[in-house]
Short mmCIF file of C-alpha atoms in Angstrom, two decimals:
data_model
loop_
_atom_site.label_atom_id
_atom_site.label_comp_id
_atom_site.label_asym_id
_atom_site.label_seq_id
_atom_site.Cartn_x
_atom_site.Cartn_y
_atom_site.Cartn_z
CA MET A 7 -17.87 1.77 21.38
CA PHE A 8 -14.00 1.72 20.60
CA ALA A 9 -13.95 -0.78 21.73
CA ILE A 10 -14.96 -2.28 18.46
CA VAL A 11 -12.82 -0.04 16.51
CA TRP A 12 -9.90 -1.12 19.03
CA LYS A 13 -10.58 -4.71 17.55
CA ASP A 14 -10.64 -4.37 14.56
CA MET A 15 -8.16 -2.91 14.31
CA ALA A 16 -5.77 -5.51 16.50
CA ALA A 17 -7.89 -8.54 14.62
CA GLU A 18 -6.56 -6.40 11.16
CA LEU A 19 -3.17 -5.38 12.12
CA ARG A 20 -2.77 -9.34 13.07
CA SER A 21 -4.12 -10.66 9.58
CA ARG A 22 -3.19 -7.42 7.19
CA GLU A 23 -5.95 -9.13 5.03
CA LEU A 24 -8.27 -6.73 4.46
CA LEU A 25 -5.81 -3.76 3.93
CA GLY A 26 -3.78 -5.97 1.35
CA ALA A 27 -7.03 -7.15 -0.26
CA MET A 28 -8.39 -3.18 -0.62
CA LEU A 29 -4.80 -1.67 -1.85
CA VAL A 30 -3.74 -4.32 -4.64
CA PHE A 31 -7.43 -3.89 -6.25
CA ALA A 32 -7.33 0.14 -5.82
CA LEU A 33 -3.68 -0.75 -7.86
CA LEU A 34 -4.83 -2.21 -10.51
CA VAL A 35 -7.96 -0.62 -11.50
CA ILE A 36 -5.95 2.92 -11.11
CA LEU A 37 -4.18 0.72 -14.01
CA ILE A 38 -6.93 -0.78 -15.56
CA PHE A 39 -7.81 3.09 -16.50
CA ASN A 40 -4.69 4.12 -17.32
CA PHE A 41 -5.31 1.45 -20.57
CA ALA A 42 -8.05 1.92 -21.47
CA LEU A 43 -8.43 5.37 -21.79
CA GLU A 44 -5.21 5.33 -22.42
CA LEU A 45 -4.77 8.31 -20.55
CA SER A 46 -2.67 11.29 -21.61
CA LEU A 47 -0.78 13.99 -20.05
CA ARG A 48 -3.75 16.83 -22.09
CA THR A 49 -7.64 14.10 -21.68
CA MET A 50 -6.04 13.67 -17.77
CA GLU A 51 -6.84 15.91 -16.09
CA THR A 52 -10.09 16.34 -17.04
CA VAL A 53 -10.59 12.30 -16.06
CA THR A 54 -8.47 13.10 -12.70
CA ALA A 55 -10.94 13.00 -10.37
CA GLY A 56 -13.96 10.24 -12.21
CA VAL A 57 -10.83 7.38 -11.67
CA LEU A 58 -9.51 8.09 -8.24
CA TRP A 59 -13.58 8.51 -7.18
CA VAL A 60 -13.90 5.02 -9.60
CA THR A 61 -10.90 3.46 -7.64
CA PHE A 62 -12.47 4.36 -3.98
CA THR A 63 -15.55 3.28 -4.37
CA PHE A 64 -14.55 0.24 -5.82
CA ALA A 65 -11.97 -0.80 -4.01
CA GLY A 66 -14.43 0.23 -1.01
CA THR A 67 -16.72 -2.50 -1.67
CA LEU A 68 -14.31 -4.93 -1.48
CA GLY A 69 -13.31 -3.33 2.51
CA LEU A 70 -16.79 -3.90 3.47
CA ASN A 71 -17.92 -7.56 2.02
CA ARG A 72 -14.90 -8.71 3.75
CA SER A 73 -15.01 -6.65 7.26
CA MET A 74 -19.20 -7.22 7.47
CA SER A 75 -18.43 -11.01 5.85
CA ILE A 76 -15.48 -11.71 8.85
CA GLU A 77 -18.21 -10.72 11.58
CA LYS A 78 -20.75 -13.16 10.53
CA ASP A 79 -18.63 -16.00 9.62
CA ARG A 80 -16.63 -15.72 12.47
CA GLY A 81 -19.68 -15.43 14.39
CA CYS A 82 -18.54 -12.17 16.25
CA LEU A 83 -21.95 -10.68 15.30
CA ASP A 84 -23.77 -12.50 17.77
CA GLY A 85 -21.51 -12.18 19.95
CA LEU A 86 -21.24 -8.47 19.66
CA LEU A 87 -25.20 -8.53 19.96
CA LEU A 88 -25.39 -10.60 23.11
CA ALA A 89 -22.60 -8.06 24.57
CA PRO A 90 -24.69 -5.27 26.77
CA VAL A 91 -23.78 -1.94 24.39
CA ASP A 92 -25.58 -0.28 22.55
CA ARG A 93 -26.84 -1.29 19.05
CA SER A 94 -26.41 2.24 18.06
CA ALA A 95 -23.16 1.51 19.67
CA LEU A 96 -22.49 -0.80 17.74
CA TYR A 97 -23.27 1.32 14.22
CA PHE A 98 -20.58 3.54 14.79
CA GLY A 99 -17.71 1.75 15.64
CA LYS A 100 -17.82 -0.78 12.64
CA ALA A 101 -18.78 2.47 10.37
CA LEU A 102 -15.48 4.44 12.55
CA GLY A 103 -13.74 0.96 11.41
CA ASN A 104 -15.16 0.84 8.02
CA LEU A 105 -13.70 4.87 7.57
CA ILE A 106 -10.34 3.82 9.19
CA PHE A 107 -9.41 1.15 6.63
CA MET A 108 -11.33 3.51 3.52
CA PHE A 109 -9.01 6.71 5.13
CA ILE A 110 -5.19 4.32 4.71
CA VAL A 111 -6.13 2.64 1.67
CA GLU A 112 -7.11 6.81 0.53
CA ALA A 113 -3.52 7.89 2.35
CA ILE A 114 -0.96 5.43 0.54
CA VAL A 115 -3.49 4.84 -3.26
CA LEU A 116 -3.26 9.13 -3.22
CA PRO A 117 0.60 9.66 -2.51
CA ILE A 118 0.99 6.91 -5.82
CA PHE A 119 -1.66 8.55 -7.88
CA SER A 120 -0.51 11.82 -7.54
CA MET A 121 2.93 10.76 -8.66
CA LEU A 122 2.39 7.87 -11.82
CA TYR A 123 -0.59 10.72 -12.58
CA GLY A 124 1.84 13.18 -12.49
CA VAL A 125 -0.82 15.53 -10.88
CA ASN A 126 -0.36 17.39 -7.50
CA LEU A 127 -3.76 15.23 -4.77
CA PHE A 128 -2.40 16.96 -2.13
CA ASN A 129 -4.60 19.86 -1.97
CA PRO A 130 -5.75 20.74 1.65
CA MET A 131 -9.87 21.48 -0.05
CA LEU A 132 -9.55 17.82 -1.45
CA LEU A 133 -8.51 16.12 1.32
CA VAL A 134 -11.85 17.90 2.97
CA VAL A 135 -14.05 16.32 -0.09
CA ILE A 136 -12.27 12.92 0.15
CA LEU A 137 -13.31 13.20 3.51
CA LEU A 138 -16.72 14.00 2.94
CA GLY A 139 -17.65 11.49 0.90
CA SER A 140 -15.88 8.82 2.33
CA LEU A 141 -16.93 9.78 5.31
CA GLY A 142 -21.15 9.12 3.20
CA TYR A 143 -20.60 6.01 1.43
CA VAL A 144 -19.46 4.68 4.51
CA ALA A 145 -22.36 5.15 6.23
CA VAL A 146 -24.37 3.75 4.55
CA GLY A 147 -22.65 1.75 2.83
CA THR A 148 -22.10 -0.30 6.30
CA LEU A 149 -25.01 -0.96 7.06
CA LEU A 150 -26.28 -1.95 3.69
CA ALA A 151 -22.78 -4.63 3.67
CA SER A 152 -24.61 -6.04 7.05
CA MET A 153 -27.98 -6.21 5.11
CA ALA A 154 -25.95 -7.85 2.59
CA VAL A 155 -23.64 -10.71 4.44
CA GLN A 156 -27.45 -12.30 5.86
CA ALA A 157 -28.67 -12.66 2.08
CA ARG A 158 -27.66 -15.56 0.13
CA THR A 159 -26.57 -13.42 -2.99
CA ARG A 160 -23.75 -11.77 -0.14
CA ASP A 161 -21.43 -11.60 -2.57
CA VAL A 162 -22.64 -10.10 -6.47
CA LEU A 163 -25.44 -8.34 -3.28
CA LEU A 164 -23.72 -5.02 -1.87
CA PRO A 165 -23.00 -3.38 -5.22
CA ILE A 166 -25.99 -3.55 -6.36
CA LEU A 167 -27.25 -2.20 -3.23
CA LEU A 168 -24.46 0.02 -2.45
CA PHE A 169 -24.36 2.07 -6.13
CA PRO A 170 -27.64 2.92 -7.09
CA ILE A 171 -27.88 4.69 -3.46
CA VAL A 172 -24.88 6.22 -2.83
CA LEU A 173 -24.48 7.76 -6.55
CA PRO A 174 -25.70 11.65 -5.70
CA ILE A 175 -22.26 11.50 -3.38
CA VAL A 176 -19.69 10.22 -5.99
CA VAL A 177 -21.56 12.14 -8.39
CA ALA A 178 -21.18 15.44 -6.26
CA ALA A 179 -17.65 14.17 -4.80
CA VAL A 180 -15.75 13.44 -8.34
CA LYS A 181 -17.46 17.61 -9.08
CA ALA A 182 -15.44 19.32 -6.63
CA SER A 183 -12.55 17.64 -6.58
CA ASN A 184 -12.55 18.05 -10.29
CA GLY A 185 -13.69 21.61 -9.43
CA ILE A 186 -10.60 21.61 -6.96
CA LEU A 187 -8.20 19.91 -9.55
CA GLN A 188 -8.69 22.08 -12.30
CA GLY A 189 -8.52 25.45 -10.00
CA PHE A 190 -12.47 26.77 -10.25
CA ALA A 191 -13.53 30.17 -8.52
CA MET A 192 -15.11 28.33 -5.27
CA ALA A 193 -18.51 29.65 -5.61
CA GLU A 194 -18.92 26.67 -8.35
CA ILE A 195 -17.83 23.96 -5.90
CA TRP A 196 -20.14 25.40 -3.16
CA PRO A 197 -22.88 23.69 -4.37
CA TRP A 198 -20.96 20.47 -4.63
CA LEU A 199 -20.03 19.85 -1.46
CA ASN A 200 -23.37 20.89 0.48
CA ILE A 201 -24.99 17.94 -1.56
CA MET A 202 -22.24 15.95 0.58
CA ILE A 203 -22.94 17.36 3.42
CA ALA A 204 -26.57 17.03 3.71
CA TYR A 205 -26.12 14.26 2.13
CA ASP A 206 -23.32 13.14 5.26
CA VAL A 207 -25.64 14.52 7.94
CA ILE A 208 -28.90 12.92 6.25
CA PHE A 209 -27.87 9.06 6.05
CA VAL A 210 -25.71 9.08 8.98
CA ALA A 211 -28.82 10.00 11.36
CA VAL A 212 -31.32 7.58 9.22
CA ALA A 213 -28.70 4.50 9.34
CA PHE A 214 -28.71 4.69 12.74
CA MET A 215 -32.12 4.85 13.40
CA VAL A 216 -32.50 1.93 11.48
CA PHE A 217 -29.63 -0.11 11.98
CA ASP A 218 -31.54 -1.68 15.43
CA TYR A 219 -33.67 -3.45 12.49
CA VAL A 220 -31.26 -5.19 10.17
CA VAL A 221 -28.44 -6.46 12.98
CA GLU A 222 -31.83 -7.66 15.69
CA GLU A 223 -32.46 -11.56 15.78
CA MET B 84 -61.95 -20.04 -1.22
CA ASP B 85 -63.12 -15.97 -0.56
CA PRO B 86 -64.45 -14.19 -2.51
CA MET B 87 -63.41 -11.48 -3.89
CA PRO B 88 -64.43 -7.88 -2.30
CA LYS B 89 -67.86 -6.71 -3.86
CA THR B 90 -65.80 -3.30 -3.74
CA LEU B 91 -63.28 -3.77 -5.62
CA LYS B 92 -64.98 -5.41 -7.91
CA ALA B 93 -66.64 -2.24 -8.42
CA LEU B 94 -62.80 -0.48 -8.16
CA SER B 95 -61.97 -2.24 -11.21
CA TRP B 96 -64.81 -1.41 -13.14
CA LEU B 97 -65.05 2.35 -12.55
CA THR B 98 -60.61 2.67 -13.45
CA GLY B 99 -61.39 0.76 -15.96
CA ALA B 100 -63.85 3.08 -17.67
CA LEU B 101 -61.86 6.00 -16.62
CA LEU B 102 -59.16 4.61 -18.34
CA ILE B 103 -60.86 4.45 -21.71
CA ALA B 104 -62.39 8.46 -20.59
CA ALA B 105 -59.10 9.47 -20.54
CA LEU B 106 -57.77 7.65 -23.09
CA TYR B 107 -60.79 9.43 -25.47
CA MET B 108 -59.38 13.07 -24.13
CA VAL B 109 -55.89 12.45 -24.70
CA TRP B 110 -56.63 11.26 -28.21
CA ILE B 111 -59.44 13.11 -29.11
CA TYR B 112 -60.67 15.44 -26.89
CA ALA B 113 -56.69 17.28 -27.02
CA PRO B 114 -56.25 19.38 -29.66
CA ARG B 115 -53.30 18.62 -31.64
CA GLU B 116 -49.76 20.29 -30.64
CA ALA B 117 -48.43 22.32 -33.16
CA VAL B 118 -44.60 22.23 -33.22
CA MET B 119 -44.72 18.19 -31.69
CA GLY B 120 -47.54 16.74 -33.42
CA ASP B 121 -49.30 13.79 -32.32
CA VAL B 122 -46.17 12.60 -30.62
CA GLN B 123 -47.21 15.31 -27.62
CA ARG B 124 -50.60 13.07 -26.46
CA VAL B 125 -47.93 10.99 -25.21
CA PHE B 126 -47.06 13.07 -22.98
CA TYR B 127 -50.16 13.49 -21.05
CA PHE B 128 -49.85 9.10 -19.63
CA HIS B 129 -46.36 9.67 -19.59
CA VAL B 130 -46.56 11.28 -16.97
CA ALA B 131 -49.25 9.95 -15.44
CA VAL B 132 -47.55 6.92 -15.16
CA GLY B 133 -44.43 8.54 -13.81
CA TRP B 134 -47.06 9.68 -11.09
CA VAL B 135 -48.19 6.46 -10.69
CA GLY B 136 -44.27 5.57 -9.97
CA MET B 137 -43.64 8.15 -7.51
CA LEU B 138 -46.96 7.02 -5.60
CA ALA B 139 -45.34 3.68 -5.82
CA PHE B 140 -42.40 4.13 -3.83
CA LEU B 141 -43.94 6.43 -1.62
CA ALA B 142 -46.05 3.72 -0.94
CA THR B 143 -42.93 1.70 -0.68
CA ALA B 144 -41.13 4.01 2.32
CA ALA B 145 -44.18 4.89 4.23
CA ALA B 146 -45.31 1.52 4.83
CA GLY B 147 -42.05 -0.28 5.51
CA VAL B 148 -41.95 3.09 8.51
CA ILE B 149 -45.26 1.71 9.49
CA TYR B 150 -43.69 -2.53 9.17
CA LEU B 151 -40.05 -1.35 11.06
CA LEU B 152 -43.06 0.59 14.00
CA ARG B 153 -45.59 -1.87 13.88
CA GLY B 154 -43.90 -5.16 12.91
CA GLU B 155 -47.04 -6.54 11.15
CA LEU B 156 -46.77 -9.01 8.19
CA ARG B 157 -49.81 -7.27 6.10
CA TRP B 158 -47.86 -3.67 5.94
CA ASP B 159 -44.92 -5.58 4.38
CA ARG B 160 -46.93 -7.94 1.54
CA LEU B 161 -48.08 -3.77 1.26
CA ALA B 162 -44.72 -2.01 -0.03
CA LEU B 163 -43.86 -5.44 -1.84
CA SER B 164 -46.95 -5.13 -3.79
CA SER B 165 -46.77 -1.75 -4.14
CA VAL B 166 -42.51 -1.54 -5.34
CA GLU B 167 -43.71 -4.46 -7.91
CA ILE B 168 -46.25 -1.58 -9.68
CA GLY B 169 -43.76 1.42 -9.19
CA VAL B 170 -40.46 -0.69 -10.83
CA VAL B 171 -42.77 -1.82 -13.84
CA PHE B 172 -44.59 1.52 -14.21
CA ILE B 173 -41.48 3.70 -14.77
CA LEU B 174 -39.92 1.70 -16.96
CA VAL B 175 -43.25 2.69 -18.78
CA ASN B 176 -42.72 5.62 -17.72
CA ILE B 177 -38.98 5.24 -19.96
CA VAL B 178 -39.82 3.46 -22.43
CA THR B 179 -41.97 6.52 -23.62
CA GLY B 180 -40.16 8.92 -22.80
CA SER B 181 -37.57 8.11 -24.91
CA ILE B 182 -40.08 7.48 -27.74
CA TRP B 183 -41.34 11.02 -27.14
CA ALA B 184 -37.83 12.71 -27.48
CA ARG B 185 -36.65 10.33 -30.69
CA ALA B 186 -39.74 12.57 -32.07
CA VAL B 187 -38.60 15.98 -30.37
CA TRP B 188 -34.81 15.70 -29.99
CA GLY B 189 -34.17 13.63 -32.27
CA THR B 190 -32.52 11.17 -30.37
CA TRP B 191 -33.40 8.16 -28.01
CA TRP B 192 -31.07 9.42 -24.82
CA THR B 193 -29.66 11.62 -23.20
CA TRP B 194 -27.97 11.89 -20.20
CA ASP B 195 -31.18 14.52 -18.72
CA PRO B 196 -31.07 14.50 -14.80
CA ARG B 197 -34.81 13.46 -14.94
CA LEU B 198 -34.09 9.80 -17.00
CA VAL B 199 -30.77 9.47 -15.46
CA THR B 200 -32.98 9.89 -11.61
CA ALA B 201 -35.32 7.42 -13.07
CA THR B 202 -33.18 4.90 -14.49
CA ILE B 203 -31.41 5.63 -11.06
CA MET B 204 -34.45 4.80 -9.16
CA GLU B 205 -35.89 1.85 -11.35
CA LEU B 206 -32.38 -0.15 -10.19
CA ILE B 207 -33.06 0.98 -5.89
CA TYR B 208 -36.20 -0.84 -7.13
CA VAL B 209 -34.58 -4.30 -8.84
CA ALA B 210 -31.98 -4.35 -6.46
CA TYR B 211 -35.17 -4.40 -3.27
CA LEU B 212 -36.59 -7.56 -5.13
CA MET B 213 -33.03 -9.23 -5.23
CA LEU B 214 -32.10 -8.33 -1.32
CA ARG B 215 -35.19 -9.58 -0.91
CA GLN B 216 -35.31 -13.27 -2.86
CA GLY B 217 -31.80 -13.64 -1.18
CA ILE B 218 -33.41 -13.99 1.90
CA ASP B 219 -35.68 -16.95 3.71
CA ASP B 220 -36.88 -15.75 6.44
CA PRO B 221 -39.35 -13.61 6.17
CA ASN B 222 -40.06 -11.30 9.47
CA ARG B 223 -35.99 -10.75 8.72
CA ARG B 224 -36.97 -10.07 4.52
CA ALA B 225 -39.73 -7.65 5.41
CA ARG B 226 -37.09 -5.62 7.93
CA PHE B 227 -34.98 -5.84 5.16
CA GLY B 228 -37.62 -4.67 2.44
CA ALA B 229 -38.17 -1.85 5.30
CA VAL B 230 -35.25 -0.56 5.82
CA TYR B 231 -33.80 -0.20 1.87
CA GLY B 232 -37.48 0.79 0.59
CA ILE B 233 -36.05 4.07 2.83
CA PHE B 234 -33.21 4.31 1.83
CA GLY B 235 -34.01 4.54 -1.39
CA PHE B 236 -36.79 6.77 -1.16
CA ILE B 237 -34.40 8.72 0.59
CA SER B 238 -31.54 8.72 -2.18
CA VAL B 239 -33.92 9.66 -4.87
CA PRO B 240 -34.28 13.49 -4.63
CA ILE B 241 -31.20 14.31 -4.01
CA THR B 242 -29.62 12.47 -7.20
CA PHE B 243 -31.76 14.29 -8.80
CA LEU B 244 -30.53 17.32 -7.42
CA SER B 245 -27.30 16.26 -7.81
CA ILE B 246 -27.65 15.95 -11.75
CA ARG B 247 -29.45 18.66 -11.84
CA LEU B 248 -27.18 20.46 -11.21
CA LEU B 249 -26.01 19.71 -14.31
CA ARG B 250 -27.82 21.85 -16.46
CA THR B 251 -31.05 20.07 -17.53
CA ILE B 252 -33.26 20.17 -21.22
CA HIS B 253 -36.08 18.22 -20.34
CA PRO B 254 -38.89 20.84 -20.45
CA VAL B 255 -40.63 22.20 -17.86
CA VAL B 256 -44.19 21.64 -17.20
CA PHE B 257 -45.23 24.05 -14.83
CA GLY B 258 -43.89 27.54 -14.13
CA GLY B 259 -40.86 27.30 -15.48
CA GLU B 260 -39.30 28.47 -18.42
CA SER B 261 -40.11 27.33 -21.99
CA THR B 262 -36.97 27.91 -24.14
CA VAL B 263 -35.68 24.57 -24.27
CA ASP B 264 -37.55 22.21 -26.68
CA GLY B 265 -39.97 20.13 -26.61
CA SER B 266 -42.10 23.12 -24.09
CA PHE B 267 -45.50 24.18 -24.82
CA ASN B 268 -47.86 25.95 -23.64
CA MET B 269 -50.73 23.88 -22.70
CA GLU B 270 -54.37 25.22 -24.13
CA PRO B 271 -57.07 24.42 -21.40
CA GLU B 272 -58.46 21.08 -23.21
CA MET B 273 -54.63 19.96 -22.87
CA LEU B 274 -54.90 20.70 -18.87
CA GLN B 275 -57.69 18.98 -18.91
CA ALA B 276 -56.67 15.30 -20.67
CA PHE B 277 -53.28 15.87 -18.43
CA MET B 278 -55.29 16.62 -15.58
CA PHE B 279 -57.73 13.77 -15.57
CA SER B 280 -54.80 11.68 -17.11
CA LEU B 281 -53.56 11.67 -13.47
CA LEU B 282 -56.81 11.29 -11.74
CA THR B 283 -56.96 8.36 -14.06
CA PHE B 284 -53.89 7.15 -13.28
CA THR B 285 -54.18 7.55 -9.53
CA PHE B 286 -57.61 5.22 -9.99
CA VAL B 287 -55.24 2.56 -12.24
CA PHE B 288 -52.37 3.13 -9.01
CA VAL B 289 -55.40 2.50 -6.26
CA THR B 290 -56.79 -1.00 -8.25
CA LEU B 291 -53.72 -2.13 -9.23
CA LEU B 292 -52.40 -1.89 -5.53
CA TRP B 293 -55.10 -3.67 -4.21
CA HIS B 294 -55.63 -6.72 -6.25
CA ARG B 295 -51.47 -7.11 -5.99
CA PHE B 296 -52.04 -6.92 -2.17
CA ARG B 297 -54.59 -9.22 -1.88
CA LEU B 298 -53.13 -11.95 -4.04
CA GLN B 299 -49.20 -11.26 -2.28
CA THR B 300 -51.64 -12.79 0.65
CA ARG B 301 -53.90 -14.94 -0.70
CA THR B 302 -49.82 -16.34 -1.74
CA GLU B 303 -48.95 -16.32 1.94
CA GLN B 304 -51.72 -17.69 3.16
CA LEU B 305 -51.65 -20.65 0.58
CA GLU B 306 -47.98 -21.56 1.76
CA GLN B 307 -48.35 -21.94 5.35
CA ARG B 308 -52.07 -24.57 5.25
CA LYS B 309 -49.40 -25.89 2.59
CA MET B 310 -46.38 -26.27 5.34
CA SER B 311 -49.12 -27.26 7.71
CA ALA B 312 -51.00 -30.06 5.57
CA LEU B 313 -47.26 -31.35 4.66
CA SER B 314 -46.15 -31.79 8.84
CA GLU B 315 -49.60 -33.16 9.61
CA MET C 90 -37.78 23.77 -34.59
CA ILE C 91 -37.88 27.40 -34.59
CA LEU C 92 -39.82 28.93 -37.55
CA GLN C 93 -41.45 25.60 -37.78
CA SER C 94 -44.43 26.34 -40.29
CA THR C 95 -46.54 22.92 -40.49
CA THR C 96 -46.94 20.57 -37.59
CA PRO C 97 -44.40 17.06 -38.43
CA ASP C 98 -46.42 13.49 -38.16
CA THR C 99 -45.56 12.43 -35.93
CA PHE C 100 -48.53 9.66 -35.52
CA ALA C 101 -46.49 6.88 -35.26
CA PHE C 102 -44.46 7.80 -32.60
CA MET C 103 -47.56 8.56 -30.39
CA VAL C 104 -48.95 5.15 -31.72
CA LEU C 105 -45.92 3.23 -30.48
CA GLY C 106 -45.81 4.99 -27.37
CA TYR C 107 -49.15 3.85 -26.69
CA ALA C 108 -48.67 0.85 -27.73
CA VAL C 109 -46.20 0.43 -25.37
CA ILE C 110 -48.49 1.99 -21.94
CA LEU C 111 -51.38 0.34 -22.59
CA GLY C 112 -49.22 -3.36 -24.26
CA THR C 113 -47.83 -3.28 -20.63
CA MET C 114 -50.74 -2.64 -18.76
CA ALA C 115 -52.66 -5.96 -19.65
CA LEU C 116 -49.58 -7.43 -20.10
CA TYR C 117 -49.05 -6.52 -15.71
CA ILE C 118 -52.38 -7.26 -15.31
CA LEU C 119 -52.62 -10.79 -17.01
CA SER C 120 -49.85 -11.34 -14.91
CA ILE C 121 -51.76 -10.70 -12.02
CA PHE C 122 -54.65 -12.68 -13.39
CA LEU C 123 -52.88 -15.86 -14.06
CA ARG C 124 -50.63 -15.47 -11.13
CA ASP C 125 -54.68 -15.44 -8.96
CA ARG C 126 -55.76 -18.39 -10.71
CA ARG C 127 -52.67 -20.47 -9.96
CA ILE C 128 -53.07 -19.43 -6.60
CA ASP C 129 -57.25 -20.56 -6.94
CA HIS C 130 -56.19 -23.56 -8.47
CA GLU C 131 -53.37 -24.27 -5.67
CA THR C 132 -56.31 -24.03 -2.55
CA ARG C 133 -58.78 -25.82 -4.22
CA LEU C 134 -55.83 -29.44 -4.08
CA VAL C 135 -54.75 -28.52 0.08
CA GLU C 136 -58.21 -28.19 0.60
CA ALA C 137 -58.59 -32.05 -0.76
CA LEU C 138 -55.27 -32.89 0.62
CA GLU C 139 -57.15 -32.18 4.22
CA THR C 140 -60.35 -33.51 3.85
CA GLU C 141 -58.61 -36.87 2.32
CA GLU C 142 -56.67 -36.58 5.54
CA GLN C 143 -59.72 -36.03 8.13
CA ASN C 144 -61.16 -39.16 6.23
CA LYS C 145 -58.24 -41.39 7.28
#
């Protein structure tokens, strides 16, 4: 499993195409939002969480699609399937790799976001929310992306498949982040955290169970 | 050519008769609701149609699980047939809900949990159909369909919960507080009409599913015959 | 809504609602019927083709 993560990291270190694309894309999304919503300091507080999560969601889709397309195009997937490893190890390896990419992008976007919008996003609770949100997103995204890249319409298919399924975790993440940034009491934030935890547990388990059928030849 | 099974024919007639009886119940038998007027009558079929949609997507997920366990393509045909029916009926459910809302709430649309959840559900299963369209290999198509059908069905209740945390204004029919606009207490005749509609539409679902399943089976058989005829 | 004494006339909305329900159902049944008929038709074509093939 770690061999797969390592392979992805090493390949990325050499080409840097995935992270670069995700980062530039994320920054563009932030810029477009700035002009589209004409963010002033007063409206900023209420929409920051939303803008942040839309940025992550879009950049994440780009990354997922790319990471699985590379596997497919270079025939790596077939090679990996022949290797004497458990299929579930394959899933966790890819998911972990995607999660790390997601974290790197988030780690770079967050300080830039804080500077551009003048909000301090380095709140430990917010980091927990980002962790939980990214986990669920990537767990579902890795599985759906490996299906999408095997279809004819693969480039347009992933967001269409992914967004309606990840909606609950994005809603919960936005609400929780918003509550934290606005300094609400924890009692108001907990229900959202609970939804995220439940979502993560359920979907990691289900994805783990069905991944065999997605890569089977 | 295979003739239509007798049981299916009988079932179709029975369902038709039930539907006419249900229309009588909701249009004439049930009293007019005092606060909302006649538009309240939409509610009986609105809920029944939504019920069909839920049944259909449940059947899809169940058929998907069975397919993954057994690998028999007929379960995939059942899942596909069921999705198509669900997409049609949830669409009707959303549109009739919108009509009712225009009359009672004065707006075609509000971002209420049930409306949003129904819409997301519709989008999930439209995505399901698009996924299938993009894959040519029947076995792979069946596997992916099954996986996505299961994912979609699990995510719907979580979507509902997450949006429900934002306050709801949709009336709760059973055991809810009746303080929101559009809630009402059901007279016994109304309850009877409501229950009868649910029963009728359960029959409608089974009948349509059977017809659609038969169509799917015949379509695939024909494809195979065409292939073998061409390859000779 | 509160303290409303007369029942509003929402008959038109009811008609619209049921038109949508019954209309869509009718369309869907029609679509199944038409697809079914096309299968009948094409099956006959294939059968004709197969017998032709055998007679050669």
